[in-house]
JSON list of C-alpha atoms in Angstrom, two decimals:
[
{"chain": "A", "resi": 239, "resn": "UNK", "atom": "CA", "xyz": [-0.33, 12.25, -5.65]},
{"chain": "A", "resi": 240, "resn": "UNK", "atom": "CA", "xyz": [2.08, 13.53, -8.67]},
{"chain": "A", "resi": 241, "resn": "UNK", "atom": "CA", "xyz": [1.63, 17.05, -10.04]},
{"chain": "A", "resi": 242, "resn": "UNK", "atom": "CA", "xyz": [3.31, 17.27, -13.62]},
{"chain": "A", "resi": 243, "resn": "UNK", "atom": "CA", "xyz": [3.65, 20.29, -15.35]},
{"chain": "A", "resi": 244, "resn": "UNK", "atom": "CA", "xyz": [4.78, 20.44, -19.21]},
{"chain": "A", "resi": 245, "resn": "UNK", "atom": "CA", "xyz": [6.75, 23.22, -20.66]},
{"chain": "A", "resi": 246, "resn": "UNK", "atom": "CA", "xyz": [8.62, 23.58, -24.35]},
{"chain": "A", "resi": 247, "resn": "UNK", "atom": "CA", "xyz": [5.89, 23.81, -26.54]},
{"chain": "A", "resi": 248, "resn": "UNK", "atom": "CA", "xyz": [5.59, 26.64, -29.24]},
{"chain": "A", "resi": 249, "resn": "UNK", "atom": "CA", "xyz": [5.91, 27.25, -33.16]},
{"chain": "A", "resi": 250, "resn": "UNK", "atom": "CA", "xyz": [8.10, 25.74, -35.45]},
{"chain": "A", "resi": 251, "resn": "UNK", "atom": "CA", "xyz": [8.72, 25.05, -39.12]},
{"chain": "A", "resi": 252, "resn": "UNK", "atom": "CA", "xyz": [7.97, 21.93, -40.65]},
{"chain": "A", "resi": 253, "resn": "UNK", "atom": "CA", "xyz": [11.41, 19.67, -40.30]},
{"chain": "A", "resi": 254, "resn": "UNK", "atom": "CA", "xyz": [12.53, 21.34, -37.36]},
{"chain": "A", "resi": 255, "resn": "UNK", "atom": "CA", "xyz": [12.67, 20.10, -33.68]},
{"chain": "A", "resi": 256, "resn": "UNK", "atom": "CA", "xyz": [11.34, 20.51, -30.45]},
{"chain": "A", "resi": 257, "resn": "UNK", "atom": "CA", "xyz": [12.39, 18.98, -27.05]},
{"chain": "A", "resi": 258, "resn": "UNK", "atom": "CA", "xyz": [9.13, 19.00, -24.51]},
{"chain": "A", "resi": 259, "resn": "UNK", "atom": "CA", "xyz": [9.75, 18.83, -20.59]},
{"chain": "A", "resi": 260, "resn": "UNK", "atom": "CA", "xyz": [7.55, 17.72, -18.07]},
{"chain": "A", "resi": 261, "resn": "UNK", "atom": "CA", "xyz": [8.86, 18.49, -14.31]},
{"chain": "A", "resi": 262, "resn": "UNK", "atom": "CA", "xyz": [7.13, 16.04, -11.99]},
{"chain": "A", "resi": 263, "resn": "UNK", "atom": "CA", "xyz": [6.83, 16.62, -7.93]},
{"chain": "A", "resi": 264, "resn": "UNK", "atom": "CA", "xyz": [4.87, 15.25, -4.95]},
{"chain": "A", "resi": 265, "resn": "UNK", "atom": "CA", "xyz": [5.24, 11.54, -4.93]},
{"chain": "A", "resi": 266, "resn": "UNK", "atom": "CA", "xyz": [8.44, 9.85, -5.93]},
{"chain": "A", "resi": 267, "resn": "UNK", "atom": "CA", "xyz": [8.75, 10.46, -9.77]},
{"chain": "A", "resi": 268, "resn": "UNK", "atom": "CA", "xyz": [11.14, 7.63, -10.11]},
{"chain": "A", "resi": 269, "resn": "UNK", "atom": "CA", "xyz": [7.89, 5.11, -9.06]},
{"chain": "A", "resi": 270, "resn": "UNK", "atom": "CA", "xyz": [5.98, 5.82, -11.98]},
{"chain": "A", "resi": 271, "resn": "UNK", "atom": "CA", "xyz": [6.05, 4.72, -15.98]},
{"chain": "A", "resi": 272, "resn": "UNK", "atom": "CA", "xyz": [5.86, 8.06, -17.97]},
{"chain": "A", "resi": 273, "resn": "UNK", "atom": "CA", "xyz": [3.84, 8.82, -21.24]},
{"chain": "A", "resi": 274, "resn": "UNK", "atom": "CA", "xyz": [3.34, 11.66, -23.35]},
{"chain": "A", "resi": 275, "resn": "UNK", "atom": "CA", "xyz": [0.09, 12.19, -25.28]},
{"chain": "A", "resi": 276, "resn": "UNK", "atom": "CA", "xyz": [-1.06, 14.79, -27.61]},
{"chain": "A", "resi": 277, "resn": "UNK", "atom": "CA", "xyz": [-4.37, 15.67, -28.77]},
{"chain": "A", "resi": 278, "resn": "UNK", "atom": "CA", "xyz": [-4.77, 17.35, -32.23]},
{"chain": "A", "resi": 279, "resn": "UNK", "atom": "CA", "xyz": [-7.15, 19.82, -33.53]},
{"chain": "A", "resi": 280, "resn": "UNK", "atom": "CA", "xyz": [-10.60, 17.95, -33.55]},
{"chain": "A", "resi": 281, "resn": "UNK", "atom": "CA", "xyz": [-9.29, 14.72, -32.62]},
{"chain": "A", "resi": 282, "resn": "UNK", "atom": "CA", "xyz": [-9.32, 12.77, -29.59]},
{"chain": "A", "resi": 283, "resn": "UNK", "atom": "CA", "xyz": [-5.88, 12.47, -27.48]},
{"chain": "A", "resi": 284, "resn": "UNK", "atom": "CA", "xyz": [-3.54, 9.88, -28.53]},
{"chain": "A", "resi": 285, "resn": "UNK", "atom": "CA", "xyz": [-0.86, 7.95, -26.72]},
{"chain": "A", "resi": 286, "resn": "UNK", "atom": "CA", "xyz": [2.96, 8.82, -28.35]},
{"chain": "A", "resi": 287, "resn": "UNK", "atom": "CA", "xyz": [5.26, 7.34, -26.08]},
{"chain": "A", "resi": 288, "resn": "UNK", "atom": "CA", "xyz": [5.93, 5.75, -22.81]},
{"chain": "A", "resi": 289, "resn": "UNK", "atom": "CA", "xyz": [9.17, 4.95, -20.71]},
{"chain": "A", "resi": 290, "resn": "UNK", "atom": "CA", "xyz": [9.39, 2.65, -17.56]},
{"chain": "A", "resi": 291, "resn": "UNK", "atom": "CA", "xyz": [10.67, 3.58, -14.10]},
{"chain": "A", "resi": 292, "resn": "UNK", "atom": "CA", "xyz": [14.28, 3.16, -15.02]},
{"chain": "A", "resi": 293, "resn": "UNK", "atom": "CA", "xyz": [14.38, 4.06, -18.18]},
{"chain": "A", "resi": 294, "resn": "UNK", "atom": "CA", "xyz": [14.74, 0.38, -19.67]},
{"chain": "A", "resi": 295, "resn": "UNK", "atom": "CA", "xyz": [12.53, 0.27, -21.74]},
{"chain": "A", "resi": 296, "resn": "UNK", "atom": "CA", "xyz": [9.74, 2.62, -24.16]},
{"chain": "A", "resi": 297, "resn": "UNK", "atom": "CA", "xyz": [7.00, 2.15, -26.49]},
{"chain": "A", "resi": 298, "resn": "UNK", "atom": "CA", "xyz": [6.05, 4.97, -29.13]},
{"chain": "A", "resi": 299, "resn": "UNK", "atom": "CA", "xyz": [3.42, 5.48, -31.29]},
{"chain": "A", "resi": 300, "resn": "UNK", "atom": "CA", "xyz": [4.09, 4.24, -35.16]},
{"chain": "A", "resi": 301, "resn": "UNK", "atom": "CA", "xyz": [3.59, 7.93, -36.21]},
{"chain": "A", "resi": 302, "resn": "UNK", "atom": "CA", "xyz": [6.19, 8.81, -33.94]},
{"chain": "A", "resi": 303, "resn": "UNK", "atom": "CA", "xyz": [8.97, 6.25, -34.38]},
{"chain": "A", "resi": 304, "resn": "UNK", "atom": "CA", "xyz": [12.43, 6.81, -35.80]},
{"chain": "A", "resi": 305, "resn": "UNK", "atom": "CA", "xyz": [11.48, 11.02, -34.81]},
{"chain": "A", "resi": 306, "resn": "UNK", "atom": "CA", "xyz": [10.82, 11.18, -31.71]},
{"chain": "A", "resi": 307, "resn": "UNK", "atom": "CA", "xyz": [12.86, 10.30, -28.37]},
{"chain": "A", "resi": 308, "resn": "UNK", "atom": "CA", "xyz": [11.30, 9.93, -25.02]},
{"chain": "A", "resi": 309, "resn": "UNK", "atom": "CA", "xyz": [13.45, 10.13, -22.13]},
{"chain": "A", "resi": 310, "resn": "UNK", "atom": "CA", "xyz": [13.91, 10.50, -18.11]},
{"chain": "A", "resi": 311, "resn": "UNK", "atom": "CA", "xyz": [16.17, 12.22, -15.48]},
{"chain": "A", "resi": 312, "resn": "UNK", "atom": "CA", "xyz": [14.79, 10.89, -12.34]},
{"chain": "A", "resi": 313, "resn": "UNK", "atom": "CA", "xyz": [17.51, 12.83, -10.19]},
{"chain": "A", "resi": 314, "resn": "UNK", "atom": "CA", "xyz": [15.27, 16.14, -11.46]},
{"chain": "A", "resi": 315, "resn": "UNK", "atom": "CA", "xyz": [12.42, 14.44, -11.48]},
{"chain": "A", "resi": 316, "resn": "UNK", "atom": "CA", "xyz": [11.81, 15.47, -15.06]},
{"chain": "A", "resi": 317, "resn": "UNK", "atom": "CA", "xyz": [10.52, 13.47, -18.17]},
{"chain": "A", "resi": 318, "resn": "UNK", "atom": "CA", "xyz": [11.64, 14.69, -21.73]},
{"chain": "A", "resi": 319, "resn": "UNK", "atom": "CA", "xyz": [10.22, 14.34, -25.47]},
{"chain": "A", "resi": 320, "resn": "UNK", "atom": "CA", "xyz": [12.68, 15.21, -27.99]},
{"chain": "A", "resi": 321, "resn": "UNK", "atom": "CA", "xyz": [10.89, 15.93, -31.65]},
{"chain": "A", "resi": 322, "resn": "UNK", "atom": "CA", "xyz": [12.91, 15.85, -34.40]},
{"chain": "A", "resi": 323, "resn": "UNK", "atom": "CA", "xyz": [11.71, 16.07, -38.10]},
{"chain": "A", "resi": 324, "resn": "UNK", "atom": "CA", "xyz": [7.92, 17.70, -37.31]},
{"chain": "A", "resi": 325, "resn": "UNK", "atom": "CA", "xyz": [5.75, 17.93, -39.25]},
{"chain": "A", "resi": 326, "resn": "UNK", "atom": "CA", "xyz": [2.33, 20.01, -39.82]},
{"chain": "A", "resi": 327, "resn": "UNK", "atom": "CA", "xyz": [0.69, 16.72, -38.58]},
{"chain": "A", "resi": 328, "resn": "UNK", "atom": "CA", "xyz": [2.22, 16.83, -35.25]},
{"chain": "A", "resi": 329, "resn": "UNK", "atom": "CA", "xyz": [0.78, 20.30, -34.19]},
{"chain": "A", "resi": 330, "resn": "UNK", "atom": "CA", "xyz": [-1.41, 19.28, -30.96]},
{"chain": "A", "resi": 331, "resn": "UNK", "atom": "CA", "xyz": [-1.45, 19.71, -27.26]},
{"chain": "A", "resi": 332, "resn": "UNK", "atom": "CA", "xyz": [0.99, 17.46, -25.67]},
{"chain": "A", "resi": 333, "resn": "UNK", "atom": "CA", "xyz": [0.21, 16.04, -22.20]},
{"chain": "A", "resi": 334, "resn": "UNK", "atom": "CA", "xyz": [2.50, 13.90, -19.75]},
{"chain": "A", "resi": 335, "resn": "UNK", "atom": "CA", "xyz": [0.73, 11.40, -17.84]},
{"chain": "A", "resi": 336, "resn": "UNK", "atom": "CA", "xyz": [1.76, 9.16, -15.03]},
{"chain": "A", "resi": 337, "resn": "UNK", "atom": "CA", "xyz": [0.96, 5.24, -14.05]},
{"chain": "A", "resi": 338, "resn": "UNK", "atom": "CA", "xyz": [1.94, 2.86, -11.61]},
{"chain": "A", "resi": 339, "resn": "UNK", "atom": "CA", "xyz": [1.94, 0.12, -14.64]},
{"chain": "A", "resi": 340, "resn": "UNK", "atom": "CA", "xyz": [4.09, -0.74, -17.38]},
{"chain": "A", "resi": 341, "resn": "UNK", "atom": "CA", "xyz": [4.14, 1.19, -20.17]},
{"chain": "A", "resi": 342, "resn": "UNK", "atom": "CA", "xyz": [0.56, 1.18, -21.98]},
{"chain": "A", "resi": 343, "resn": "UNK", "atom": "CA", "xyz": [-0.70, 3.42, -24.51]},
{"chain": "A", "resi": 344, "resn": "UNK", "atom": "CA", "xyz": [-4.32, 3.53, -22.80]},
{"chain": "A", "resi": 345, "resn": "UNK", "atom": "CA", "xyz": [-4.89, 6.83, -21.40]},
{"chain": "A", "resi": 346, "resn": "UNK", "atom": "CA", "xyz": [-7.10, 5.93, -18.88]},
{"chain": "A", "resi": 347, "resn": "UNK", "atom": "CA", "xyz": [-4.41, 3.69, -17.25]},
{"chain": "A", "resi": 348, "resn": "UNK", "atom": "CA", "xyz": [-2.79, 6.92, -16.37]},
{"chain": "A", "resi": 349, "resn": "UNK", "atom": "CA", "xyz": [-3.55, 8.52, -13.04]},
{"chain": "A", "resi": 350, "resn": "UNK", "atom": "CA", "xyz": [-1.90, 11.80, -13.28]},
{"chain": "A", "resi": 351, "resn": "UNK", "atom": "CA", "xyz": [-1.81, 14.27, -16.35]},
{"chain": "A", "resi": 352, "resn": "UNK", "atom": "CA", "xyz": [-0.35, 17.79, -16.73]},
{"chain": "A", "resi": 353, "resn": "UNK", "atom": "CA", "xyz": [-2.28, 20.90, -18.00]},
{"chain": "A", "resi": 354, "resn": "UNK", "atom": "CA", "xyz": [-0.46, 20.19, -21.40]},
{"chain": "A", "resi": 355, "resn": "UNK", "atom": "CA", "xyz": [1.83, 22.75, -23.98]},
{"chain": "A", "resi": 356, "resn": "UNK", "atom": "CA", "xyz": [0.77, 23.73, -27.27]},
{"chain": "A", "resi": 357, "resn": "UNK", "atom": "CA", "xyz": [3.04, 22.36, -30.36]},
{"chain": "A", "resi": 358, "resn": "UNK", "atom": "CA", "xyz": [2.71, 24.22, -33.55]},
{"chain": "A", "resi": 359, "resn": "UNK", "atom": "CA", "xyz": [4.13, 22.75, -36.87]},
{"chain": "A", "resi": 360, "resn": "UNK", "atom": "CA", "xyz": [3.70, 25.83, -39.84]},
{"chain": "A", "resi": 361, "resn": "UNK", "atom": "CA", "xyz": [4.57, 24.51, -43.40]}
]
């Protein structure tokens, strides 16, 4: 089992940046494909980005391509999401998740989830 804890959320103005972190403990972090999802107010949880175990491949939602970057540090068991050019529409609770399959967008394919961190982007 993998235990995931997100951090780094907060309030930022539109056009600003934030970096989210997801600290992992438990089974070997480097074995897992990792993903970021978000749940905007009143909406279902959506895929944001994913990265293979060795960071050799990434996958992004169209809405964040060119603005967000997913990365990982296997030596520190940590996943990151660098978010630039933030928009009010990016306001959401952001979750990290782990899976043993290659990067996929379906949340049902992810086995382990963090508790989420709130990101609020003001006009």
